[in-house]
Amino acid sequence: MAHCPKCKKELPDEANYCLYCGFQIVHGDNNKAITTQTSSSTDSKDSKLKFDLFLYGIGTAVGLIMLLLSLVSQEISLLGIALGALLLIVGGAGLIVTRIRIWWSRR
C-alpha cells in the first residue's frame, strides 16, 4: 500500500489521486509513486474558501452594525435587533466553520 505524502492516508497502489486530499499520483519507473499536487483544484478550493470567508465577514459586520444601530436608536426596533442578531450569529458561525475548513485543507 502507498501513502499520500500530503495527508499521510493509506492508498491503493493503483490510485492516480489521493482519495482524501486530491494529490495527483504519477506512477514512474518500477511503479514507484511520484506525487504532485494539482494546482488548479487547490487554487479553486482556496479561492472559494477565501470568498466564503469574505462573505461571512461582511454578513457579520452588517449584523453587528444593524444590532448596534437598533439598540442605540431612540426607537428600539425588535425586528432590527432580531435580524442583526441573526446575521451576527450566522456570520460568526460561518466564519468559524470556514476557518476550520481552511485549517483542515492545509493539514
JSON list of C-alpha atoms in Angstrom, two decimals:
[
{"chain": "A", "resi": 1, "resn": "MET", "atom": "CA", "xyz": [0.00, 0.00, 0.00]},
{"chain": "A", "resi": 2, "resn": "ALA", "atom": "CA", "xyz": [1.13, 3.51, -0.84]},
{"chain": "A", "resi": 3, "resn": "HIS", "atom": "CA", "xyz": [0.77, 6.54, 1.41]},
{"chain": "A", "resi": 4, "resn": "CYS", "atom": "CA", "xyz": [-0.11, 10.08, 0.37]},
{"chain": "A", "resi": 5, "resn": "PRO", "atom": "CA", "xyz": [2.76, 12.45, 1.21]},
{"chain": "A", "resi": 6, "resn": "LYS", "atom": "CA", "xyz": [0.37, 15.31, 1.97]},
{"chain": "A", "resi": 7, "resn": "CYS", "atom": "CA", "xyz": [-2.28, 13.77, 4.23]},
{"chain": "A", "resi": 8, "resn": "LYS", "atom": "CA", "xyz": [-0.42, 10.53, 5.10]},
{"chain": "A", "resi": 9, "resn": "LYS", "atom": "CA", "xyz": [-3.50, 8.40, 4.41]},
{"chain": "A", "resi": 10, "resn": "GLU", "atom": "CA", "xyz": [-3.11, 4.88, 3.06]},
{"chain": "A", "resi": 11, "resn": "LEU", "atom": "CA", "xyz": [-3.93, 4.50, -0.65]},
{"chain": "A", "resi": 12, "resn": "PRO", "atom": "CA", "xyz": [-4.24, 1.59, -3.08]},
{"chain": "A", "resi": 13, "resn": "ASP", "atom": "CA", "xyz": [-1.11, 1.11, -5.19]},
{"chain": "A", "resi": 14, "resn": "GLU", "atom": "CA", "xyz": [-3.01, 1.79, -8.43]},
{"chain": "A", "resi": 15, "resn": "ALA", "atom": "CA", "xyz": [-4.51, 5.11, -7.24]},
{"chain": "A", "resi": 16, "resn": "ASN", "atom": "CA", "xyz": [-3.93, 8.10, -9.51]},
{"chain": "A", "resi": 17, "resn": "TYR", "atom": "CA", "xyz": [-5.24, 10.63, -6.97]},
{"chain": "A", "resi": 18, "resn": "CYS", "atom": "CA", "xyz": [-5.39, 10.66, -3.20]},
{"chain": "A", "resi": 19, "resn": "LEU", "atom": "CA", "xyz": [-8.97, 9.86, -2.25]},
{"chain": "A", "resi": 20, "resn": "TYR", "atom": "CA", "xyz": [-8.76, 12.18, 0.76]},
{"chain": "A", "resi": 21, "resn": "CYS", "atom": "CA", "xyz": [-6.89, 15.36, -0.26]},
{"chain": "A", "resi": 22, "resn": "GLY", "atom": "CA", "xyz": [-6.73, 15.26, -4.07]},
{"chain": "A", "resi": 23, "resn": "PHE", "atom": "CA", "xyz": [-2.97, 14.92, -4.54]},
{"chain": "A", "resi": 24, "resn": "GLN", "atom": "CA", "xyz": [-2.19, 13.63, -8.02]},
{"chain": "A", "resi": 25, "resn": "ILE", "atom": "CA", "xyz": [-0.06, 10.48, -8.02]},
{"chain": "A", "resi": 26, "resn": "VAL", "atom": "CA", "xyz": [2.04, 9.84, -11.13]},
{"chain": "A", "resi": 27, "resn": "HIS", "atom": "CA", "xyz": [3.49, 6.37, -11.43]},
{"chain": "A", "resi": 28, "resn": "GLY", "atom": "CA", "xyz": [7.08, 6.34, -12.73]},
{"chain": "A", "resi": 29, "resn": "ASP", "atom": "CA", "xyz": [9.72, 3.62, -13.19]},
{"chain": "A", "resi": 30, "resn": "ASN", "atom": "CA", "xyz": [9.18, 0.42, -11.23]},
{"chain": "A", "resi": 31, "resn": "ASN", "atom": "CA", "xyz": [5.64, 1.63, -10.50]},
{"chain": "A", "resi": 32, "resn": "LYS", "atom": "CA", "xyz": [7.05, 3.96, -7.82]},
{"chain": "A", "resi": 33, "resn": "ALA", "atom": "CA", "xyz": [4.59, 6.70, -6.98]},
{"chain": "A", "resi": 34, "resn": "ILE", "atom": "CA", "xyz": [5.70, 10.25, -7.70]},
{"chain": "A", "resi": 35, "resn": "THR", "atom": "CA", "xyz": [3.34, 12.81, -6.25]},
{"chain": "A", "resi": 36, "resn": "THR", "atom": "CA", "xyz": [2.47, 16.29, -7.40]},
{"chain": "A", "resi": 37, "resn": "GLN", "atom": "CA", "xyz": [-0.37, 18.42, -6.19]},
{"chain": "A", "resi": 38, "resn": "THR", "atom": "CA", "xyz": [-2.94, 19.52, -8.72]},
{"chain": "A", "resi": 39, "resn": "SER", "atom": "CA", "xyz": [-2.61, 23.28, -8.55]},
{"chain": "A", "resi": 40, "resn": "SER", "atom": "CA", "xyz": [-5.87, 24.09, -10.34]},
{"chain": "A", "resi": 41, "resn": "SER", "atom": "CA", "xyz": [-8.04, 22.16, -7.90]},
{"chain": "A", "resi": 42, "resn": "THR", "atom": "CA", "xyz": [-6.15, 23.55, -4.91]},
{"chain": "A", "resi": 43, "resn": "ASP", "atom": "CA", "xyz": [-6.32, 27.10, -6.24]},
{"chain": "A", "resi": 44, "resn": "SER", "atom": "CA", "xyz": [-10.07, 26.86, -6.84]},
{"chain": "A", "resi": 45, "resn": "LYS", "atom": "CA", "xyz": [-10.64, 25.40, -3.35]},
{"chain": "A", "resi": 46, "resn": "ASP", "atom": "CA", "xyz": [-8.55, 28.16, -1.76]},
{"chain": "A", "resi": 47, "resn": "SER", "atom": "CA", "xyz": [-10.29, 30.92, -3.70]},
{"chain": "A", "resi": 48, "resn": "LYS", "atom": "CA", "xyz": [-13.73, 29.51, -2.81]},
{"chain": "A", "resi": 49, "resn": "LEU", "atom": "CA", "xyz": [-12.82, 29.31, 0.88]},
{"chain": "A", "resi": 50, "resn": "LYS", "atom": "CA", "xyz": [-11.44, 32.87, 0.81]},
{"chain": "A", "resi": 51, "resn": "PHE", "atom": "CA", "xyz": [-14.62, 34.08, -0.89]},
{"chain": "A", "resi": 52, "resn": "ASP", "atom": "CA", "xyz": [-16.74, 32.29, 1.74]},
{"chain": "A", "resi": 53, "resn": "LEU", "atom": "CA", "xyz": [-14.63, 33.91, 4.45]},
{"chain": "A", "resi": 54, "resn": "PHE", "atom": "CA", "xyz": [-15.19, 37.32, 2.85]},
{"chain": "A", "resi": 55, "resn": "LEU", "atom": "CA", "xyz": [-18.97, 36.84, 2.59]},
{"chain": "A", "resi": 56, "resn": "TYR", "atom": "CA", "xyz": [-19.32, 35.64, 6.17]},
{"chain": "A", "resi": 57, "resn": "GLY", "atom": "CA", "xyz": [-17.17, 38.55, 7.33]},
{"chain": "A", "resi": 58, "resn": "ILE", "atom": "CA", "xyz": [-19.42, 41.04, 5.51]},
{"chain": "A", "resi": 59, "resn": "GLY", "atom": "CA", "xyz": [-22.53, 39.35, 6.96]},
{"chain": "A", "resi": 60, "resn": "THR", "atom": "CA", "xyz": [-21.09, 39.51, 10.47]},
{"chain": "A", "resi": 61, "resn": "ALA", "atom": "CA", "xyz": [-20.16, 43.18, 10.10]},
{"chain": "A", "resi": 62, "resn": "VAL", "atom": "CA", "xyz": [-23.61, 44.09, 8.74]},
{"chain": "A", "resi": 63, "resn": "GLY", "atom": "CA", "xyz": [-25.29, 42.13, 11.54]},
{"chain": "A", "resi": 64, "resn": "LEU", "atom": "CA", "xyz": [-23.20, 43.86, 14.19]},
{"chain": "A", "resi": 65, "resn": "ILE", "atom": "CA", "xyz": [-23.89, 47.32, 12.74]},
{"chain": "A", "resi": 66, "resn": "MET", "atom": "CA", "xyz": [-27.62, 46.58, 12.44]},
{"chain": "A", "resi": 67, "resn": "LEU", "atom": "CA", "xyz": [-27.76, 45.28, 16.00]},
{"chain": "A", "resi": 68, "resn": "LEU", "atom": "CA", "xyz": [-25.88, 48.27, 17.43]},
{"chain": "A", "resi": 69, "resn": "LEU", "atom": "CA", "xyz": [-27.96, 50.79, 15.49]},
{"chain": "A", "resi": 70, "resn": "SER", "atom": "CA", "xyz": [-31.17, 49.12, 16.64]},
{"chain": "A", "resi": 71, "resn": "LEU", "atom": "CA", "xyz": [-30.05, 49.20, 20.27]},
{"chain": "A", "resi": 72, "resn": "VAL", "atom": "CA", "xyz": [-28.75, 52.80, 20.21]},
{"chain": "A", "resi": 73, "resn": "SER", "atom": "CA", "xyz": [-31.62, 54.40, 18.31]},
{"chain": "A", "resi": 74, "resn": "GLN", "atom": "CA", "xyz": [-34.35, 56.32, 20.11]},
{"chain": "A", "resi": 75, "resn": "GLU", "atom": "CA", "xyz": [-36.99, 53.92, 18.89]},
{"chain": "A", "resi": 76, "resn": "ILE", "atom": "CA", "xyz": [-36.00, 50.33, 19.67]},
{"chain": "A", "resi": 77, "resn": "SER", "atom": "CA", "xyz": [-36.96, 48.05, 16.82]},
{"chain": "A", "resi": 78, "resn": "LEU", "atom": "CA", "xyz": [-37.36, 44.41, 17.75]},
{"chain": "A", "resi": 79, "resn": "LEU", "atom": "CA", "xyz": [-37.19, 43.39, 14.10]},
{"chain": "A", "resi": 80, "resn": "GLY", "atom": "CA", "xyz": [-33.87, 45.23, 13.70]},
{"chain": "A", "resi": 81, "resn": "ILE", "atom": "CA", "xyz": [-32.50, 43.62, 16.83]},
{"chain": "A", "resi": 82, "resn": "ALA", "atom": "CA", "xyz": [-33.65, 40.17, 15.74]},
{"chain": "A", "resi": 83, "resn": "LEU", "atom": "CA", "xyz": [-32.26, 40.50, 12.20]},
{"chain": "A", "resi": 84, "resn": "GLY", "atom": "CA", "xyz": [-28.99, 41.98, 13.45]},
{"chain": "A", "resi": 85, "resn": "ALA", "atom": "CA", "xyz": [-28.55, 39.21, 16.00]},
{"chain": "A", "resi": 86, "resn": "LEU", "atom": "CA", "xyz": [-29.40, 36.56, 13.40]},
{"chain": "A", "resi": 87, "resn": "LEU", "atom": "CA", "xyz": [-26.87, 37.95, 10.90]},
{"chain": "A", "resi": 88, "resn": "LEU", "atom": "CA", "xyz": [-24.26, 38.20, 13.63]},
{"chain": "A", "resi": 89, "resn": "ILE", "atom": "CA", "xyz": [-24.77, 34.60, 14.76]},
{"chain": "A", "resi": 90, "resn": "VAL", "atom": "CA", "xyz": [-24.93, 33.10, 11.26]},
{"chain": "A", "resi": 91, "resn": "GLY", "atom": "CA", "xyz": [-21.99, 35.18, 10.04]},
{"chain": "A", "resi": 92, "resn": "GLY", "atom": "CA", "xyz": [-19.89, 34.34, 13.09]},
{"chain": "A", "resi": 93, "resn": "ALA", "atom": "CA", "xyz": [-20.65, 30.64, 12.80]},
{"chain": "A", "resi": 94, "resn": "GLY", "atom": "CA", "xyz": [-19.83, 30.77, 9.09]},
{"chain": "A", "resi": 95, "resn": "LEU", "atom": "CA", "xyz": [-16.50, 32.46, 9.84]},
{"chain": "A", "resi": 96, "resn": "ILE", "atom": "CA", "xyz": [-15.60, 29.79, 12.36]},
{"chain": "A", "resi": 97, "resn": "VAL", "atom": "CA", "xyz": [-16.60, 26.92, 10.08]},
{"chain": "A", "resi": 98, "resn": "THR", "atom": "CA", "xyz": [-14.73, 28.40, 7.11]},
{"chain": "A", "resi": 99, "resn": "ARG", "atom": "CA", "xyz": [-11.57, 28.94, 9.18]},
{"chain": "A", "resi": 100, "resn": "ILE", "atom": "CA", "xyz": [-11.77, 25.29, 10.30]},
{"chain": "A", "resi": 101, "resn": "ARG", "atom": "CA", "xyz": [-12.21, 24.18, 6.67]},
{"chain": "A", "resi": 102, "resn": "ILE", "atom": "CA", "xyz": [-9.14, 26.22, 5.65]},
{"chain": "A", "resi": 103, "resn": "TRP", "atom": "CA", "xyz": [-7.11, 24.76, 8.50]},
{"chain": "A", "resi": 104, "resn": "TRP", "atom": "CA", "xyz": [-8.30, 21.24, 7.67]},
{"chain": "A", "resi": 105, "resn": "SER", "atom": "CA", "xyz": [-7.46, 21.56, 3.95]},
{"chain": "A", "resi": 106, "resn": "ARG", "atom": "CA", "xyz": [-3.88, 22.64, 4.77]},
{"chain": "A", "resi": 107, "resn": "ARG", "atom": "CA", "xyz": [-3.12, 19.84, 7.22]}
]
